[in-house]
Amino acid sequence: MGLRDGDGWVDCDCGFRHWGRFGAAGLLLVRRDTPQPQVLLQLRAEWTHGGGTWALPGGAKDSHEDSVTAALREAHEEMGIEESALTVKHIFSDNHGPWSYDTVIAHTMSDAGAHIANPESTETKWSSIEEVETLNLHPGLKQSWVALKPLTADSLKN
Ligand SMILES: [Zn+2]
């Protein structure tokens, strides 16, 4: 394992503190081998920041990582996602200036090996695109889903 130097808070221009000295990244994985496309969510453990809410796998980027590398590393650590099982389609950057959260939209034709792989989550779920907004979402995902929902739909058009 390489140097992990991304852990830490950033005091952002938006007035909030965000996790990840070099920003953060997450994976929005879309499963296409089911009758309807489904997206992968994890229920965050109660002891974590935003505990008890549904979120994407993700976390702080390290200084040497691009967003795809960080998102896939976090998705593997948290949910056992196999990089070889997915194809990256789009990156949505929620850019605050001093801090950004990049969401990597990727497709898979299997369950990609998804399971609870570390104590940060207590449940995993494949949810239809329409169902996502009905769930108790992590505040960060709730805010970005407005942009991510149409981008996810667009990614399925080809
Ligand atoms: Zn901010």
PDB file of C-alpha atoms and ligand atoms in Angstrom:
ATOM      1  CA  MET A   1       0.000   0.000   0.000  1.00  0.00           C
ATOM      2  CA  GLY A   2       1.299   3.454  -0.936  1.00  0.00           C
ATOM      3  CA  LEU A   3       1.409   6.597   1.123  1.00  0.00           C
ATOM      4  CA  ARG A   4      -1.992   7.695   2.382  1.00  0.00           C
ATOM      5  CA  ASP A   5      -1.740  11.464   2.821  1.00  0.00           C
ATOM      6  CA  GLY A   6      -5.269  12.585   1.932  1.00  0.00           C
ATOM      7  CA  ASP A   7      -6.828  12.228   5.366  1.00  0.00           C
ATOM      8  CA  GLY A   8      -7.725  15.591   6.872  1.00  0.00           C
ATOM      9  CA  TRP A   9     -10.246  18.406   6.754  1.00  0.00           C
ATOM     10  CA  VAL A  10     -10.452  21.349   4.369  1.00  0.00           C
ATOM     11  CA  ASP A  11     -12.055  24.645   5.391  1.00  0.00           C
ATOM     12  CA  CYS A  12     -13.915  25.392   2.188  1.00  0.00           C
ATOM     13  CA  ASP A  13     -14.992  28.671   0.580  1.00  0.00           C
ATOM     14  CA  CYS A  14     -18.584  27.411   0.800  1.00  0.00           C
ATOM     15  CA  GLY A  15     -18.434  27.746   4.571  1.00  0.00           C
ATOM     16  CA  PHE A  16     -18.279  24.039   5.367  1.00  0.00           C
ATOM     17  CA  ARG A  17     -15.448  21.708   6.312  1.00  0.00           C
ATOM     18  CA  HIS A  18     -14.975  18.771   3.964  1.00  0.00           C
ATOM     19  CA  TRP A  19     -13.055  15.519   4.383  1.00  0.00           C
ATOM     20  CA  GLY A  20     -10.039  14.998   2.107  1.00  0.00           C
ATOM     21  CA  ARG A  21      -7.043  17.347   1.876  1.00  0.00           C
ATOM     22  CA  PHE A  22      -6.843  16.766  -1.901  1.00  0.00           C
ATOM     23  CA  GLY A  23     -10.583  16.401  -2.394  1.00  0.00           C
ATOM     24  CA  ALA A  24     -12.600  13.225  -2.412  1.00  0.00           C
ATOM     25  CA  ALA A  25     -14.015  10.784  -4.936  1.00  0.00           C
ATOM     26  CA  GLY A  26     -16.719   8.134  -5.044  1.00  0.00           C
ATOM     27  CA  LEU A  27     -18.056   5.429  -7.321  1.00  0.00           C
ATOM     28  CA  LEU A  28     -21.553   5.372  -8.800  1.00  0.00           C
ATOM     29  CA  LEU A  29     -21.724   1.844 -10.149  1.00  0.00           C
ATOM     30  CA  VAL A  30     -24.563   0.987 -12.542  1.00  0.00           C
ATOM     31  CA  ARG A  31     -25.465  -2.648 -13.066  1.00  0.00           C
ATOM     32  CA  ARG A  32     -26.791  -3.433 -16.553  1.00  0.00           C
ATOM     33  CA  ASP A  33     -27.367  -7.183 -16.460  1.00  0.00           C
ATOM     34  CA  THR A  34     -30.645  -6.822 -14.556  1.00  0.00           C
ATOM     35  CA  PRO A  35     -34.078  -6.106 -16.140  1.00  0.00           C
ATOM     36  CA  GLN A  36     -33.787  -2.494 -14.980  1.00  0.00           C
ATOM     37  CA  PRO A  37     -30.456  -0.706 -14.416  1.00  0.00           C
ATOM     38  CA  GLN A  38     -29.528  -0.620 -10.735  1.00  0.00           C
ATOM     39  CA  VAL A  39     -27.072   1.513  -8.780  1.00  0.00           C
ATOM     40  CA  LEU A  40     -24.970   0.328  -5.864  1.00  0.00           C
ATOM     41  CA  LEU A  41     -25.432   1.960  -2.467  1.00  0.00           C
ATOM     42  CA  GLN A  42     -24.055   1.299   0.984  1.00  0.00           C
ATOM     43  CA  LEU A  43     -25.675   1.966   4.340  1.00  0.00           C
ATOM     44  CA  ARG A  44     -23.112   3.812   6.421  1.00  0.00           C
ATOM     45  CA  ALA A  45     -22.471   2.416   9.892  1.00  0.00           C
ATOM     46  CA  GLU A  46     -23.930   4.434  12.758  1.00  0.00           C
ATOM     47  CA  TRP A  47     -20.505   5.446  14.112  1.00  0.00           C
ATOM     48  CA  THR A  48     -19.392   7.081  10.848  1.00  0.00           C
ATOM     49  CA  HIS A  49     -19.911  10.635   9.608  1.00  0.00           C
ATOM     50  CA  GLY A  50     -23.467  10.603   8.217  1.00  0.00           C
ATOM     51  CA  GLY A  51     -24.136   7.238   9.888  1.00  0.00           C
ATOM     52  CA  GLY A  52     -27.419   5.479   9.123  1.00  0.00           C
ATOM     53  CA  THR A  53     -27.751   6.997   5.642  1.00  0.00           C
ATOM     54  CA  TRP A  54     -27.284   5.531   2.161  1.00  0.00           C
ATOM     55  CA  ALA A  55     -24.194   6.675   0.292  1.00  0.00           C
ATOM     56  CA  LEU A  56     -21.831   5.790  -2.515  1.00  0.00           C
ATOM     57  CA  PRO A  57     -18.539   4.083  -1.706  1.00  0.00           C
ATOM     58  CA  GLY A  58     -15.838   6.737  -1.662  1.00  0.00           C
ATOM     59  CA  GLY A  59     -13.440   8.811   0.380  1.00  0.00           C
ATOM     60  CA  ALA A  60     -10.419  11.082   0.473  1.00  0.00           C
ATOM     61  CA  LYS A  61      -8.065  11.235  -2.502  1.00  0.00           C
ATOM     62  CA  ASP A  62      -4.361  10.963  -1.857  1.00  0.00           C
ATOM     63  CA  SER A  63      -1.953  13.473  -3.404  1.00  0.00           C
ATOM     64  CA  HIS A  64      -0.737  10.989  -6.024  1.00  0.00           C
ATOM     65  CA  GLU A  65      -4.197   9.751  -7.023  1.00  0.00           C
ATOM     66  CA  ASP A  66      -6.563  10.860  -9.767  1.00  0.00           C
ATOM     67  CA  SER A  67     -10.287  10.610  -9.094  1.00  0.00           C
ATOM     68  CA  VAL A  68     -10.800   7.268 -10.821  1.00  0.00           C
ATOM     69  CA  THR A  69      -7.920   5.662  -8.917  1.00  0.00           C
ATOM     70  CA  ALA A  70      -9.206   6.967  -5.583  1.00  0.00           C
ATOM     71  CA  ALA A  71     -12.845   6.029  -6.258  1.00  0.00           C
ATOM     72  CA  LEU A  72     -11.935   2.487  -7.311  1.00  0.00           C
ATOM     73  CA  ARG A  73      -9.575   2.025  -4.364  1.00  0.00           C
ATOM     74  CA  GLU A  74     -12.252   3.137  -1.902  1.00  0.00           C
ATOM     75  CA  ALA A  75     -14.910   0.989  -3.595  1.00  0.00           C
ATOM     76  CA  HIS A  76     -12.616  -2.023  -3.308  1.00  0.00           C
ATOM     77  CA  GLU A  77     -11.755  -1.341   0.342  1.00  0.00           C
ATOM     78  CA  GLU A  78     -15.341  -0.691   1.398  1.00  0.00           C
ATOM     79  CA  MET A  79     -17.336  -3.027  -0.848  1.00  0.00           C
ATOM     80  CA  GLY A  80     -14.899  -5.416  -2.521  1.00  0.00           C
ATOM     81  CA  ILE A  81     -15.640  -4.019  -5.983  1.00  0.00           C
ATOM     82  CA  GLU A  82     -13.452  -5.613  -8.661  1.00  0.00           C
ATOM     83  CA  GLU A  83     -11.951  -2.997 -10.966  1.00  0.00           C
ATOM     84  CA  SER A  84     -11.810  -5.511 -13.836  1.00  0.00           C
ATOM     85  CA  ALA A  85     -15.619  -5.856 -13.709  1.00  0.00           C
ATOM     86  CA  LEU A  86     -16.397  -2.242 -14.577  1.00  0.00           C
ATOM     87  CA  THR A  87     -16.112   0.340 -17.337  1.00  0.00           C
ATOM     88  CA  VAL A  88     -15.762   4.036 -16.488  1.00  0.00           C
ATOM     89  CA  LYS A  89     -18.285   6.188 -18.385  1.00  0.00           C
ATOM     90  CA  HIS A  90     -18.274   9.681 -16.928  1.00  0.00           C
ATOM     91  CA  ILE A  91     -16.865  11.815 -14.109  1.00  0.00           C
ATOM     92  CA  PHE A  92     -19.016  14.436 -12.433  1.00  0.00           C
ATOM     93  CA  SER A  93     -17.039  17.018 -10.486  1.00  0.00           C
ATOM     94  CA  ASP A  94     -18.738  18.954  -7.707  1.00  0.00           C
ATOM     95  CA  ASN A  95     -16.053  21.635  -7.596  1.00  0.00           C
ATOM     96  CA  HIS A  96     -16.046  24.049  -4.639  1.00  0.00           C
ATOM     97  CA  GLY A  97     -12.670  25.631  -5.526  1.00  0.00           C
ATOM     98  CA  PRO A  98     -10.432  24.626  -2.629  1.00  0.00           C
ATOM     99  CA  TRP A  99     -12.176  21.243  -2.461  1.00  0.00           C
ATOM    100  CA  SER A 100     -14.044  19.006  -4.874  1.00  0.00           C
ATOM    101  CA  TYR A 101     -15.920  15.714  -4.881  1.00  0.00           C
ATOM    102  CA  ASP A 102     -15.637  13.720  -8.082  1.00  0.00           C
ATOM    103  CA  THR A 103     -18.209  11.013  -8.714  1.00  0.00           C
ATOM    104  CA  VAL A 104     -17.083   8.333 -11.154  1.00  0.00           C
ATOM    105  CA  ILE A 105     -20.016   6.818 -13.060  1.00  0.00           C
ATOM    106  CA  ALA A 106     -19.174   3.284 -14.211  1.00  0.00           C
ATOM    107  CA  HIS A 107     -21.070   0.329 -15.658  1.00  0.00           C
ATOM    108  CA  THR A 108     -20.876  -3.361 -14.850  1.00  0.00           C
ATOM    109  CA  MET A 109     -22.510  -6.518 -16.227  1.00  0.00           C
ATOM    110  CA  SER A 110     -22.380  -8.394 -12.913  1.00  0.00           C
ATOM    111  CA  ASP A 111     -22.551  -7.704  -9.188  1.00  0.00           C
ATOM    112  CA  ALA A 112     -18.842  -6.733  -9.455  1.00  0.00           C
ATOM    113  CA  GLY A 113     -18.182  -8.707  -6.274  1.00  0.00           C
ATOM    114  CA  ALA A 114     -20.062  -6.195  -4.113  1.00  0.00           C
ATOM    115  CA  HIS A 115     -20.262  -7.091  -0.444  1.00  0.00           C
ATOM    116  CA  ILE A 116     -19.646  -5.498   2.934  1.00  0.00           C
ATOM    117  CA  ALA A 117     -15.854  -5.420   3.028  1.00  0.00           C
ATOM    118  CA  ASN A 118     -15.083  -3.195   6.011  1.00  0.00           C
ATOM    119  CA  PRO A 119     -16.843  -1.857   9.128  1.00  0.00           C
ATOM    120  CA  GLU A 120     -17.774   1.494   7.558  1.00  0.00           C
ATOM    121  CA  SER A 121     -20.940   0.014   6.069  1.00  0.00           C
ATOM    122  CA  THR A 122     -23.573  -2.355   7.446  1.00  0.00           C
ATOM    123  CA  GLU A 123     -25.580  -3.128   4.305  1.00  0.00           C
ATOM    124  CA  THR A 124     -25.276  -2.980   0.536  1.00  0.00           C
ATOM    125  CA  LYS A 125     -28.136  -2.470  -1.893  1.00  0.00           C
ATOM    126  CA  TRP A 126     -28.739  -2.427  -5.636  1.00  0.00           C
ATOM    127  CA  SER A 127     -31.411   0.221  -6.141  1.00  0.00           C
ATOM    128  CA  SER A 128     -33.327   1.275  -9.240  1.00  0.00           C
ATOM    129  CA  ILE A 129     -32.527   4.792 -10.420  1.00  0.00           C
ATOM    130  CA  GLU A 130     -36.026   5.944  -9.512  1.00  0.00           C
ATOM    131  CA  GLU A 131     -35.809   4.482  -6.013  1.00  0.00           C
ATOM    132  CA  VAL A 132     -32.615   6.300  -5.006  1.00  0.00           C
ATOM    133  CA  GLU A 133     -34.277   9.613  -4.120  1.00  0.00           C
ATOM    134  CA  THR A 134     -36.867   7.837  -1.924  1.00  0.00           C
ATOM    135  CA  LEU A 135     -34.144   6.532   0.401  1.00  0.00           C
ATOM    136  CA  ASN A 136     -32.646   8.259   3.429  1.00  0.00           C
ATOM    137  CA  LEU A 137     -29.572   9.541   1.594  1.00  0.00           C
ATOM    138  CA  HIS A 138     -26.317  10.927   2.954  1.00  0.00           C
ATOM    139  CA  PRO A 139     -26.565  14.756   2.657  1.00  0.00           C
ATOM    140  CA  GLY A 140     -23.724  14.877   0.115  1.00  0.00           C
ATOM    141  CA  LEU A 141     -25.370  12.299  -2.140  1.00  0.00           C
ATOM    142  CA  LYS A 142     -28.802  13.857  -1.701  1.00  0.00           C
ATOM    143  CA  GLN A 143     -27.435  17.161  -3.004  1.00  0.00           C
ATOM    144  CA  SER A 144     -25.444  15.713  -5.905  1.00  0.00           C
ATOM    145  CA  TRP A 145     -28.125  13.207  -6.990  1.00  0.00           C
ATOM    146  CA  VAL A 146     -29.988  16.063  -8.722  1.00  0.00           C
ATOM    147  CA  ALA A 147     -27.075  16.226 -11.185  1.00  0.00           C
ATOM    148  CA  LEU A 148     -26.094  12.565 -11.031  1.00  0.00           C
ATOM    149  CA  LYS A 149     -29.535  11.168 -11.875  1.00  0.00           C
ATOM    150  CA  PRO A 150     -29.716  12.633 -15.428  1.00  0.00           C
ATOM    151  CA  LEU A 151     -26.013  11.873 -16.008  1.00  0.00           C
ATOM    152  CA  THR A 152     -26.631   8.261 -15.027  1.00  0.00           C
ATOM    153  CA  ALA A 153     -29.577   8.074 -17.423  1.00  0.00           C
ATOM    154  CA  ASP A 154     -27.442   9.625 -20.193  1.00  0.00           C
ATOM    155  CA  SER A 155     -24.672   7.104 -19.593  1.00  0.00           C
ATOM    156  CA  LEU A 156     -27.150   4.298 -20.391  1.00  0.00           C
ATOM    157  CA  LYS A 157     -28.108   5.653 -23.786  1.00  0.00           C
ATOM    158  CA  ASN A 158     -25.191   4.141 -25.654  1.00  0.00           C
TER     159      ASN A 158
HETATM  160 ZN    ZN B   1     -17.269  23.438  -0.063  1.00  0.00          ZN
END
